[in-house]
Short mmCIF file of C-alpha atoms in Angstrom, two decimals:
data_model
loop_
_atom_site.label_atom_id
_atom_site.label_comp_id
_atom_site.label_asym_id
_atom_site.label_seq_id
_atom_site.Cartn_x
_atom_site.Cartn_y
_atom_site.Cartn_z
CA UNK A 3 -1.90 -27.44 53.96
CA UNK A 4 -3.31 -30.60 52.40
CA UNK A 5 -6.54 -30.58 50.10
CA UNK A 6 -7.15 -29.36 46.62
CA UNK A 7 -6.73 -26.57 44.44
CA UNK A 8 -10.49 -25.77 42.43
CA UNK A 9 -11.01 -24.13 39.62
CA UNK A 10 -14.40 -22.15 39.48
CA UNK A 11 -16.23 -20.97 36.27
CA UNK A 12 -19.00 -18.54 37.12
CA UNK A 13 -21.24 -15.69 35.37
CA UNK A 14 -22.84 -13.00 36.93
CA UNK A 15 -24.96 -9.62 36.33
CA UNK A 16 -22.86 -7.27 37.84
CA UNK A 17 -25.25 -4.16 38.18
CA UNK A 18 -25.91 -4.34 42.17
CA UNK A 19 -22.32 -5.54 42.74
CA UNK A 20 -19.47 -3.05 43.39
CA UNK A 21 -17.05 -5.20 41.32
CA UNK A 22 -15.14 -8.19 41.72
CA UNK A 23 -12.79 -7.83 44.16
CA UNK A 24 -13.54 -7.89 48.12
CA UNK A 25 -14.09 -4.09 49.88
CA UNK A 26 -14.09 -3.62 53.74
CA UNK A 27 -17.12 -2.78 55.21
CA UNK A 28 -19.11 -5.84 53.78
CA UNK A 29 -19.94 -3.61 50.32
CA UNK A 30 -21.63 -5.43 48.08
CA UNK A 31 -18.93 -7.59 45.81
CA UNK A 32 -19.18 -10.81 43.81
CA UNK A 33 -15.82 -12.22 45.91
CA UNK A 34 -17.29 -11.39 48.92
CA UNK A 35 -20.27 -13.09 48.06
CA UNK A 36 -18.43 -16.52 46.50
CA UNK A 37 -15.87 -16.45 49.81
CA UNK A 38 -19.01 -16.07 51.90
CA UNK A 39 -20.82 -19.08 50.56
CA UNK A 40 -17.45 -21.26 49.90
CA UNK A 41 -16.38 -20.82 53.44
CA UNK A 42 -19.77 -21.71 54.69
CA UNK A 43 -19.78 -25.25 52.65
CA UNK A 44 -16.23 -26.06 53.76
CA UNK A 45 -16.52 -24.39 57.67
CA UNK A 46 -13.50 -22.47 57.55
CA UNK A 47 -12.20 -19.35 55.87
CA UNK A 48 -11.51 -19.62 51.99
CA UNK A 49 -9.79 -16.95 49.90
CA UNK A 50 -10.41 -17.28 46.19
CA UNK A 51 -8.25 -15.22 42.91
CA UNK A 52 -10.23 -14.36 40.40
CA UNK A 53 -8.86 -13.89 36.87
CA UNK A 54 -8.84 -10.45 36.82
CA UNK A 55 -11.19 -7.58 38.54
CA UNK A 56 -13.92 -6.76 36.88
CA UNK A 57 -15.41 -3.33 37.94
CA UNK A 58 -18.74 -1.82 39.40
CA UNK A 59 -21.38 -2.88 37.31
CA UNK A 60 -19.72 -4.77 34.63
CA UNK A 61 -20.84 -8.65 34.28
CA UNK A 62 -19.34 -11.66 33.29
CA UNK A 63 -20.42 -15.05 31.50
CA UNK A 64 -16.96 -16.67 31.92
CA UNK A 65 -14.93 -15.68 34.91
CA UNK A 66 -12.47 -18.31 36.37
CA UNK A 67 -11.82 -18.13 39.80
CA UNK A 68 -9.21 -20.38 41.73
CA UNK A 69 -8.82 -21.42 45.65
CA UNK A 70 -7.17 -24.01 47.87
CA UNK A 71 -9.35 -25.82 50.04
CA UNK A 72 -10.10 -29.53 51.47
CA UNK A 73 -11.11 -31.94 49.59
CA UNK A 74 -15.02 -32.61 48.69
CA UNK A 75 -16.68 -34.25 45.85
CA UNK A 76 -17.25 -32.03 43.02
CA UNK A 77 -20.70 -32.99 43.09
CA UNK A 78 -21.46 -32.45 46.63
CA UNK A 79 -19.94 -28.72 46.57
CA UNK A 80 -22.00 -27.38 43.23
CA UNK A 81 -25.55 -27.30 44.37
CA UNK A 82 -24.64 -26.05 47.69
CA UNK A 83 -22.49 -23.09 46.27
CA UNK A 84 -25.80 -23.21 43.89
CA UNK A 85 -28.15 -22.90 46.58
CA UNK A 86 -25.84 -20.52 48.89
CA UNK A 87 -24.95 -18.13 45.80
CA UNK A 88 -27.61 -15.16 44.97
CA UNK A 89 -29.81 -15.56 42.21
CA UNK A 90 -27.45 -12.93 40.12
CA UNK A 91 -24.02 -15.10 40.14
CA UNK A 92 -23.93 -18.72 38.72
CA UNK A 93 -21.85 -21.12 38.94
CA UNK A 94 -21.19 -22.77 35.24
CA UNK A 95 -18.15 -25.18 36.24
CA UNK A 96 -16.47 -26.81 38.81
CA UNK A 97 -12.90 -28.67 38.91
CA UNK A 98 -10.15 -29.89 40.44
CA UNK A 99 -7.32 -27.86 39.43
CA UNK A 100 -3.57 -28.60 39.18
CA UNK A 101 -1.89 -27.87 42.55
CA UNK A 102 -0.40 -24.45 41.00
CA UNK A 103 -3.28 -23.22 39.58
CA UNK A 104 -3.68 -19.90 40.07
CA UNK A 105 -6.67 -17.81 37.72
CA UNK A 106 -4.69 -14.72 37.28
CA UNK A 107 -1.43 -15.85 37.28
CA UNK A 108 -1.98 -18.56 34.80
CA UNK A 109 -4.40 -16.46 32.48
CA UNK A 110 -3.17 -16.72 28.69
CA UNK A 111 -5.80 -14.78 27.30
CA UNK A 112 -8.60 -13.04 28.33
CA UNK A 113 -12.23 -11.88 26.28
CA UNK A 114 -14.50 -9.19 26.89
CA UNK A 115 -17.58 -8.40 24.89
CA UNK A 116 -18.62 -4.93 24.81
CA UNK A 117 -22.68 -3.88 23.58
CA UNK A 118 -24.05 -1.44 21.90
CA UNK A 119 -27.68 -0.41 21.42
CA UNK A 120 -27.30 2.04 18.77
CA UNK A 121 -31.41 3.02 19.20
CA UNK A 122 -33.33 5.96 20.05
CA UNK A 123 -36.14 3.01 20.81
CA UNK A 124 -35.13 1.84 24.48
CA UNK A 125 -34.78 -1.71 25.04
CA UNK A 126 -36.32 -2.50 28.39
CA UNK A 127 -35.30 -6.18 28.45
CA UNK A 128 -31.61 -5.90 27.93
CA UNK A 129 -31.26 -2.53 29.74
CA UNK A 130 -28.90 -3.83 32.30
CA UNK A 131 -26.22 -5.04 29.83
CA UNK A 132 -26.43 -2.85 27.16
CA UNK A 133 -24.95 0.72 26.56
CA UNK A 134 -27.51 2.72 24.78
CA UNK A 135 -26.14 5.20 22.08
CA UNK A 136 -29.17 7.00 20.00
CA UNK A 137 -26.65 8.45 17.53
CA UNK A 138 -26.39 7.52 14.43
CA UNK A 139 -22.52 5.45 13.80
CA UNK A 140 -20.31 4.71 11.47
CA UNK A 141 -19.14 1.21 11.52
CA UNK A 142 -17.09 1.06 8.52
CA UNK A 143 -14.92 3.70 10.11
CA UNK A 144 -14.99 2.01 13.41
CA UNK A 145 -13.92 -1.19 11.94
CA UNK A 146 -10.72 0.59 10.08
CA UNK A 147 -10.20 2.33 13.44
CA UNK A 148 -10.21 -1.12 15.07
CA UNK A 149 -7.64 -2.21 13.16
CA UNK A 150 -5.38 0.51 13.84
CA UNK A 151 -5.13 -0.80 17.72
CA UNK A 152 -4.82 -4.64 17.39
CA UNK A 153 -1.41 -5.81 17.69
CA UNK A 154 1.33 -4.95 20.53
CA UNK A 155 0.98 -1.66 21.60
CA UNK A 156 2.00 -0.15 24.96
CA UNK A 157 -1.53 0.75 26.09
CA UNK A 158 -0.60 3.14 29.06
CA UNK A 159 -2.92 6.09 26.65
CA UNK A 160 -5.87 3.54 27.18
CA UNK A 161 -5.26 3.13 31.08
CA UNK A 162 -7.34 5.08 33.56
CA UNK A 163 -4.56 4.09 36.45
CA UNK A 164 -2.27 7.43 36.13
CA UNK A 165 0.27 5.76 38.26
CA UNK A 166 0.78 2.61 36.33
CA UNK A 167 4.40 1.01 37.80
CA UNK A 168 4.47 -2.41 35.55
CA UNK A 169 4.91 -2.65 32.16
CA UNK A 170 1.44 -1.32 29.91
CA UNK A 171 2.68 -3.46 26.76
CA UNK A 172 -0.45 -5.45 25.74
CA UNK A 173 -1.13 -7.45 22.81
CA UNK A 174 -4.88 -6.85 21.73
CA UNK A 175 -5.22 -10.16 19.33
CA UNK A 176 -8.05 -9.00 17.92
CA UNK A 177 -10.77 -6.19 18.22
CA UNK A 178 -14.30 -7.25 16.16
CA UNK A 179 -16.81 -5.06 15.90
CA UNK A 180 -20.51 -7.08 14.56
CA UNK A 181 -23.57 -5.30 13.71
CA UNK A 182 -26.61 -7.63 14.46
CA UNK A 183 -30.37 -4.88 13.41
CA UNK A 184 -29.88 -2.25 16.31
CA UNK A 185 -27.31 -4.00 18.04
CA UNK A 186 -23.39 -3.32 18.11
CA UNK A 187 -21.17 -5.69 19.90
CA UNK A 188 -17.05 -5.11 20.24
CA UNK A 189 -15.45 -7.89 21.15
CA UNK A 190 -11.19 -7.57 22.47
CA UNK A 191 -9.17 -10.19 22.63
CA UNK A 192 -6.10 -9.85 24.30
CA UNK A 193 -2.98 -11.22 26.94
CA UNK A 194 -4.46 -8.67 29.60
CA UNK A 195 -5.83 -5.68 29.90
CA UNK A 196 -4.95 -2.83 31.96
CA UNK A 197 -7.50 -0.41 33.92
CA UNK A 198 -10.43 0.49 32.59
CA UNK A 199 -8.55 -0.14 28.96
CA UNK A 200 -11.58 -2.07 27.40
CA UNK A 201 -14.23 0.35 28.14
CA UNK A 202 -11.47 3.50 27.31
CA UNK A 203 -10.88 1.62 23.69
CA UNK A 204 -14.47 1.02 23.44
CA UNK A 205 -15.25 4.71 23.83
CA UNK A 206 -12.86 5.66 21.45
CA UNK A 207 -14.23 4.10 18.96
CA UNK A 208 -17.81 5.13 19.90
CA UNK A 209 -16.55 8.99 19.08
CA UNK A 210 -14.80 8.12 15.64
CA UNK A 211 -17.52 6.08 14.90
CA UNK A 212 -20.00 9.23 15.90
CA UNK A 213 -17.59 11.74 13.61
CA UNK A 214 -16.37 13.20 17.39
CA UNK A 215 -12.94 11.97 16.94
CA UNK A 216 -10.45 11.50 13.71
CA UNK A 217 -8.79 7.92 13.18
CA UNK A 218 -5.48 9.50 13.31
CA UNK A 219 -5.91 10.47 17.26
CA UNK A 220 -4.72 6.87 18.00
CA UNK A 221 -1.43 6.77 16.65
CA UNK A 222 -0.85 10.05 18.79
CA UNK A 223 -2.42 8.08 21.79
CA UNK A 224 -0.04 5.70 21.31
CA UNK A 225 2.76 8.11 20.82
CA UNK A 226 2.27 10.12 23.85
CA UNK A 227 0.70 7.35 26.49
CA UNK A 228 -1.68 10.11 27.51
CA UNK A 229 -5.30 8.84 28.74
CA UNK A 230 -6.90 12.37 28.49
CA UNK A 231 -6.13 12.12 24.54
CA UNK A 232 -8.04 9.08 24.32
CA UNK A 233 -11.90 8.53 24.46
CA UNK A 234 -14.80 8.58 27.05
CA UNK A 235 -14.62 5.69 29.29
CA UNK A 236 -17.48 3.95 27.84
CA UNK A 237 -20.20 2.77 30.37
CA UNK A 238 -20.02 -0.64 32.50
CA UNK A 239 -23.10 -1.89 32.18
CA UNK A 240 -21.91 -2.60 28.00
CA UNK A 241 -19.01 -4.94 29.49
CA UNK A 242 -19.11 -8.38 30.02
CA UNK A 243 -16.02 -10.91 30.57
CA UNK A 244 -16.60 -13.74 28.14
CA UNK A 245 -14.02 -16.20 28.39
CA UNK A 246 -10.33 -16.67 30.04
CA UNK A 247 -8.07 -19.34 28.35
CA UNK A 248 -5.15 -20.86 29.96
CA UNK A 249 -2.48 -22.45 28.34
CA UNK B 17 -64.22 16.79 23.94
CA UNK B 18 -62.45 17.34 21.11
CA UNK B 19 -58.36 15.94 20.75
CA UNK B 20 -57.48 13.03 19.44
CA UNK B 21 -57.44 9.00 20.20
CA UNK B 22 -53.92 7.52 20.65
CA UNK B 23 -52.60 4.18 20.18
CA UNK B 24 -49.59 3.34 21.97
CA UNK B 25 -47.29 0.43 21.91
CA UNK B 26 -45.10 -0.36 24.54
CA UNK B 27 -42.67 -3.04 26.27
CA UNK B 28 -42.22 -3.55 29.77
CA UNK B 29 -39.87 -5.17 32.25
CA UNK B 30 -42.98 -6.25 34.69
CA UNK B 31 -40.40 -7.27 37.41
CA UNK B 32 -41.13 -4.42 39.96
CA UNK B 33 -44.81 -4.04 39.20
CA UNK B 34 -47.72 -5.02 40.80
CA UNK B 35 -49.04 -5.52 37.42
CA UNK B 36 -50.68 -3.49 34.88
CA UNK B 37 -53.65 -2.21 36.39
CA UNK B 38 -53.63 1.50 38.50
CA UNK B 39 -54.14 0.41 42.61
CA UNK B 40 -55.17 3.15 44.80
CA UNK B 41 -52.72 4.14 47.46
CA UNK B 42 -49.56 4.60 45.07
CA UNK B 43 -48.80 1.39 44.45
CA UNK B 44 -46.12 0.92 41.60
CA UNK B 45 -48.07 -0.18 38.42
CA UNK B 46 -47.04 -0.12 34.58
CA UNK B 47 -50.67 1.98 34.33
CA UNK B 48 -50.42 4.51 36.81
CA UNK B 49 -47.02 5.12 35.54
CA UNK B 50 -47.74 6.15 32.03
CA UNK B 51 -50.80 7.45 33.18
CA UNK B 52 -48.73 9.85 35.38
CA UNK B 53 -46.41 10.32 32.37
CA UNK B 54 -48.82 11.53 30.05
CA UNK B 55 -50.91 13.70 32.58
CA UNK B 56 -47.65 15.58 32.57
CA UNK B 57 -47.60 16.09 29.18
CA UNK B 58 -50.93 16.93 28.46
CA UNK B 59 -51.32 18.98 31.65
CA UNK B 60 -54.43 17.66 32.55
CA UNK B 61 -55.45 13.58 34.06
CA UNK B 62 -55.00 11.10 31.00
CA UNK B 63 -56.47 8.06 31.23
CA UNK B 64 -55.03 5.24 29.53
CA UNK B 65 -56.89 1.53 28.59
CA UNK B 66 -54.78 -1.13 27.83
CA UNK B 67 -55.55 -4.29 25.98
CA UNK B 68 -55.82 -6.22 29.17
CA UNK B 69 -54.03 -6.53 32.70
CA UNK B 70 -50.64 -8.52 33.01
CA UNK B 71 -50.61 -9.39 36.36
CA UNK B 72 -47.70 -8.58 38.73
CA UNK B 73 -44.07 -9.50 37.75
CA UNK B 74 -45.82 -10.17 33.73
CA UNK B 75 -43.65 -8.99 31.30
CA UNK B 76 -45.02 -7.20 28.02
CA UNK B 77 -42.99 -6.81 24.36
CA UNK B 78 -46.07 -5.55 22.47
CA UNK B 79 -48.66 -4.09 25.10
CA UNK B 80 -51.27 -1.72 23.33
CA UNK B 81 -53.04 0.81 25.55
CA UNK B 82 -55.56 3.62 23.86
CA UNK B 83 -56.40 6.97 25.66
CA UNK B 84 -57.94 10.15 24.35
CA UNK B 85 -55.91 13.54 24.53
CA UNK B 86 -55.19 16.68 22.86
CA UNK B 87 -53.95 17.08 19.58
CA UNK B 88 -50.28 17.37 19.57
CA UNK B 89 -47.50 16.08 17.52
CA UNK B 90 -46.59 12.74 17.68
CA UNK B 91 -43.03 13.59 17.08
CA UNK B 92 -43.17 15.95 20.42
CA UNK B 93 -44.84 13.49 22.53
CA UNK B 94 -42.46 10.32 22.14
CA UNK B 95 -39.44 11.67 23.32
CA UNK B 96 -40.89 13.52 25.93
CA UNK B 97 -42.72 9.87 27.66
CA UNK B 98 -39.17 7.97 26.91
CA UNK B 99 -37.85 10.84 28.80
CA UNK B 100 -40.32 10.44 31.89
CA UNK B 101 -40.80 7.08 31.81
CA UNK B 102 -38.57 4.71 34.21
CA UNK B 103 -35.95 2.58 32.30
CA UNK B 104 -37.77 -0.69 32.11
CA UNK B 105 -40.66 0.88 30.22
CA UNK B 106 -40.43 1.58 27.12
CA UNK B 107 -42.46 2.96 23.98
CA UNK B 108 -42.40 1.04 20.69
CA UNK B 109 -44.78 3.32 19.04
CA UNK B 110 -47.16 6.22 19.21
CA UNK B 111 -49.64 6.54 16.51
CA UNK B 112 -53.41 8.40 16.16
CA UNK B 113 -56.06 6.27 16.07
CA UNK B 114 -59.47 6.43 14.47
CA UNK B 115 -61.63 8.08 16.98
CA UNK B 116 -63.29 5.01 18.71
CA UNK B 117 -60.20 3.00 18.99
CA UNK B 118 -60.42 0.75 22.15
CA UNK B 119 -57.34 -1.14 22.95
CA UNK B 120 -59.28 -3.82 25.38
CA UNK B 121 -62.80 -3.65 23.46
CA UNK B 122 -61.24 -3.60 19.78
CA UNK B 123 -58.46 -6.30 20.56
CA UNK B 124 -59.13 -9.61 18.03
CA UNK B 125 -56.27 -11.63 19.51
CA UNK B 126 -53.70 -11.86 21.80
CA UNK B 127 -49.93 -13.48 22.17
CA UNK B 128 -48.79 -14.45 24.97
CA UNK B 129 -45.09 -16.26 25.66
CA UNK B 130 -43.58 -18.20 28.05
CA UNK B 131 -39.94 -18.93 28.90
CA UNK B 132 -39.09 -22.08 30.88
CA UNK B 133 -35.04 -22.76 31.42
CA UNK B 134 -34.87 -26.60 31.37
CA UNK B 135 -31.55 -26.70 33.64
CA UNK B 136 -30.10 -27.22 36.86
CA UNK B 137 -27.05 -24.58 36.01
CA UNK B 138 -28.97 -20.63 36.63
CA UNK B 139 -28.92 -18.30 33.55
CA UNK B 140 -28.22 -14.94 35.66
CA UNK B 141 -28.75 -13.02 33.11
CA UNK B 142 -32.55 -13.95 31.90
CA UNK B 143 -33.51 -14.86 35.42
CA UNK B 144 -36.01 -12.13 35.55
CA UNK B 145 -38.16 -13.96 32.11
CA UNK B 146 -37.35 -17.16 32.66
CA UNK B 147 -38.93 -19.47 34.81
CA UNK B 148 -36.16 -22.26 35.69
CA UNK B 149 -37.21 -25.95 35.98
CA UNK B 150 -34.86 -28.37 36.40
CA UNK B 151 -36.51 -31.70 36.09
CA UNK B 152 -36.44 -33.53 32.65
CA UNK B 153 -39.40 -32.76 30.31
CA UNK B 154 -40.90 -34.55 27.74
CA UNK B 155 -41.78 -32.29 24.97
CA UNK B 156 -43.12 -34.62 22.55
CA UNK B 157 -45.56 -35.65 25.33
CA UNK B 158 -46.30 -31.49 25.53
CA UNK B 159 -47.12 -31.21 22.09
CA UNK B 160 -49.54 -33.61 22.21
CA UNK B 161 -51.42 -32.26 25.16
CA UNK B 162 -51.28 -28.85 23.67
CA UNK B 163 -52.77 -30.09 20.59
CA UNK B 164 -55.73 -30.99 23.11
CA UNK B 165 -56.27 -27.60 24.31
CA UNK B 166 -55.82 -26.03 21.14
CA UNK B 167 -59.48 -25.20 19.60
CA UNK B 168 -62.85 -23.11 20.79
CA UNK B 169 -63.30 -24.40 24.48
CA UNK B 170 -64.85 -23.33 27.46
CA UNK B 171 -61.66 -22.66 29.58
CA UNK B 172 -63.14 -21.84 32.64
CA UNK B 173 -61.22 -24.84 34.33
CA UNK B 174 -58.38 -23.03 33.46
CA UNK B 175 -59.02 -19.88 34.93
CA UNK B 176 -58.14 -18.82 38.55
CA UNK B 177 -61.75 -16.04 39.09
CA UNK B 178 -63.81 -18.75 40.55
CA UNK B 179 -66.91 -15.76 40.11
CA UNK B 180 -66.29 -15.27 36.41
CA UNK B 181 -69.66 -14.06 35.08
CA UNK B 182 -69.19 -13.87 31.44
CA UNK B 183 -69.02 -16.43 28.81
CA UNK B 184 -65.50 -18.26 29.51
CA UNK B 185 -65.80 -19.75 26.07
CA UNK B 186 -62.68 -18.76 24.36
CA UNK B 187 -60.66 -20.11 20.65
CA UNK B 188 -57.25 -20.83 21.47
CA UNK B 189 -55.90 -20.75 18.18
CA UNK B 190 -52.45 -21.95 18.73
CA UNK B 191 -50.50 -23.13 21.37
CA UNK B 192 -46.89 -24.24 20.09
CA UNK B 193 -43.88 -25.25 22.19
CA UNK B 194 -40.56 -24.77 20.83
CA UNK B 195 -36.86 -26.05 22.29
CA UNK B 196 -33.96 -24.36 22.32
CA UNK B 197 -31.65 -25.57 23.50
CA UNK B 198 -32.41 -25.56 27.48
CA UNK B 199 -34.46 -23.14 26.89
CA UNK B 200 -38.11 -24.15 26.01
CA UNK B 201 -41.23 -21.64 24.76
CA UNK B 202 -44.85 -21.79 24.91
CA UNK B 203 -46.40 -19.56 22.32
CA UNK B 204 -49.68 -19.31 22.88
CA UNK B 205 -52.55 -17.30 20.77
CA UNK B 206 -55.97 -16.60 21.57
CA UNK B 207 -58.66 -14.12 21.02
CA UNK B 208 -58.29 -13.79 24.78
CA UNK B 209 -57.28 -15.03 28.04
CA UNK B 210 -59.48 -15.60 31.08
CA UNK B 211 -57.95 -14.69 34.49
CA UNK B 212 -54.14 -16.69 34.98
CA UNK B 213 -55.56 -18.92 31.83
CA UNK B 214 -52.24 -18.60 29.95
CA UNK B 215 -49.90 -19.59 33.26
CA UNK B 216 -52.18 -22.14 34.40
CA UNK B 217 -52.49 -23.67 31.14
CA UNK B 218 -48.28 -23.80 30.98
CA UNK B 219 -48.37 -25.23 34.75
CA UNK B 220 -50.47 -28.07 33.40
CA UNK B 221 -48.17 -28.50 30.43
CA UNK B 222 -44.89 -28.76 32.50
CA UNK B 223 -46.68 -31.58 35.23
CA UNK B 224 -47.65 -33.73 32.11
CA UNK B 225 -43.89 -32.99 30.37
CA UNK B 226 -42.62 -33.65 33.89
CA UNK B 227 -44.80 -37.09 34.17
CA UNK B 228 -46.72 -35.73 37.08
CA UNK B 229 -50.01 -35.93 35.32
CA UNK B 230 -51.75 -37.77 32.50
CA UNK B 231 -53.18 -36.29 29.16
CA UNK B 232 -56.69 -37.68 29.84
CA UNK B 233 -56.78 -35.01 32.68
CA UNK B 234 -57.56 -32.36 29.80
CA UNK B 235 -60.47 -33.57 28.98
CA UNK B 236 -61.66 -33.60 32.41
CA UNK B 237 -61.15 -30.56 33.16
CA UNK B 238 -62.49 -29.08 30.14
CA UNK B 239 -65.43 -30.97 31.10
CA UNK B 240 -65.62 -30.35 34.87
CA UNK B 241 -64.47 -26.98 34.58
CA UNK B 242 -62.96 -27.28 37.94
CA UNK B 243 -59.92 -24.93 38.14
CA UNK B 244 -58.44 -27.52 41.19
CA UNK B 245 -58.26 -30.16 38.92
CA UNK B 246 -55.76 -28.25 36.44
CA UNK B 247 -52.09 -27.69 37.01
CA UNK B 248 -50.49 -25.64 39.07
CA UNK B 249 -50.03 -21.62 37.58
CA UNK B 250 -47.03 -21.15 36.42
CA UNK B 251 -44.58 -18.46 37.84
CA UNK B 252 -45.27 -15.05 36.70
CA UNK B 253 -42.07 -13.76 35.37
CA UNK B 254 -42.02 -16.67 32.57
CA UNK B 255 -44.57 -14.89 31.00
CA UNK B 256 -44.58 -11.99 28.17
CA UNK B 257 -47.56 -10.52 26.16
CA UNK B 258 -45.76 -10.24 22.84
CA UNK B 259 -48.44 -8.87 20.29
CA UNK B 260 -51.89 -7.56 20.45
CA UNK B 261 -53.77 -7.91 17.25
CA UNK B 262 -57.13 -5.56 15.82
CA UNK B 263 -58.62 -6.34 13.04
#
């Protein structure tokens, strides 16, 4: 077909949505919500990629979607999709994309940021994207323990998908841990990441950093590829996809 | 009877209230809620008094209420309210207070903020305390006009209880606007606020930063004391009480 190929920017709070990608039975997703509104403004059925899945109840402040379509003015299709979208997903960016754009295929590297409120004092205003963890935690110990899993690792050990066919080697660029009064953000860069791996790295650390767990368990997670080893899958609402780069 | 007064500071997501104040036939308020809470505690009604009533969808950071009760530990009470309390309210602090301690008849001042995103692109993710106005403002214009309401005045003009009985003479002693970036805040202190004084006071800040109105209107209404002569109230969930001061 003729037309263009778009490339979407968008954030969203994730907590009502199922995840990313599109369910039968009309659950609640944020594709099925941006396919929705897109095929509305263009009158026929679109399909868009995102760059990766995020899951039930995790939220995003830079996800890039892509999808072929007629062509509009940029300007005429923003505060439509604007208007259309729900008041929980934005739209940040609109473009016109090369032809072969594709948001997963084409991802480089991808960013999550994962938070912490290390408080026994709730925080009602940041609830929703914020883990909250009352114990006491050692960051120094979490930051040497971060260290220990940057690199290029096969992260099969860190993946909650048992039956994993492709190859699990990753390459985690870097894994930051700030401390800013009560708060405790991680924040993974990497070329991908596989299922659930963010959160399952995230809750690793969590336990060492608590005195649960020893900083030699992840070599031997490593070594032995096994996802029970590893940590608690730390909770969605902490997860947020910052930023996908493309080369 | 004998027990003890309490002091207790708390924060509040006001989205899914009907305000502060307890309503007969169950409706969801931030009152009845802690007032249920604590009744469980102590085993017997508790009635609680806070500093003053954020209306429905107002958001509080530093709400004080007062209530008297049996002597128990504080250290026994706190994490048994956290525990019953729903997840967007929360308790800052729990202290005894000297005997006639009256968090609405002792309070000297009052804080009050309000959060305007100055943007056509949605911020999902403060959409519940922010209220979002796209058109241009000019904040220099603002200041001045705030400079004009700043002062002892009788602010009945600005207040929505067309029956108000009482003096409505009241000393605002600061009203500051700051920018950042899109996002622009009204600070506003007082040693209290008449009925929707704070929101209509913003709505008649954003039509003169938005050129829909002139700064010679203050005077006018100050003088008239018409409330349909001010601007228009702002939306509720812009607004936060942030600190309640004794002296």
């Amino acid at each position: 077909m003729g037309g263009r190929t778009y490339r979407l920017t968008l954030c969203y709070d994730g907590t009502r949505y199922r995840g990313w990608q599109r369910l039968p039975n009309c659950a609640l997703t944020v594709q099925g919500k941006i396919e929705e509104a897109l095929s509305g403004i263009f009158g026929m059925p679109i399909e868009v990629s995102g760059s990766g899945r995020t899951d039930a109840g995790v939220h995003a402040k830079g996800q890039v979607a892509s999808f072929h379509a007629p062509e509009l003015p940029i300007g005429d299709i923003v505060p439509k999709l604007r208007h259309l979208l729900p008041e929980d997903i934005g739209v940040t960016d609109l473009s016109y994309a090369p032809e072969r754009f594709h948001a997963r295929l084409c991802a480089a590297r991808k960013t999550y940021r994962y938070r912490v409120w290390n408080s026994v004092t709730p925080d009602v205003f940041e609830r929703r994207f914020r883990a909250q963890l009352p114990q006491p935690l050692d960051v120094a110990k979490m930051r040497e323990a971060a260290k220990l899993l940057e690199g290029k690792h096969d992260f099969l050990g860190f993946c909650a998908n048992k039956h994993f066919k492709k190859s699990s080697a990753r390459t985690l660029y870097a894994l930051t841990i700030e401390q800013d009064g009560n708060e405790l953000r991680f924040t993974l860069t990497a070329d991908g990441f596989l299922y659930h791996m963010a959160r399952i790295l995230v809750g690793t650390l969590l336990e060492i950093g608590g005195g649960r767990r020893e900083l030699g368990t992840i070599a031997e997670i490593f070594e032995k590829k096994n996802r029970a080893l590893a940590g608690e899958t730390a909770p969605a609402k902490g997860l947020c996809l910052m930023e996908v780069r493309y080369e």
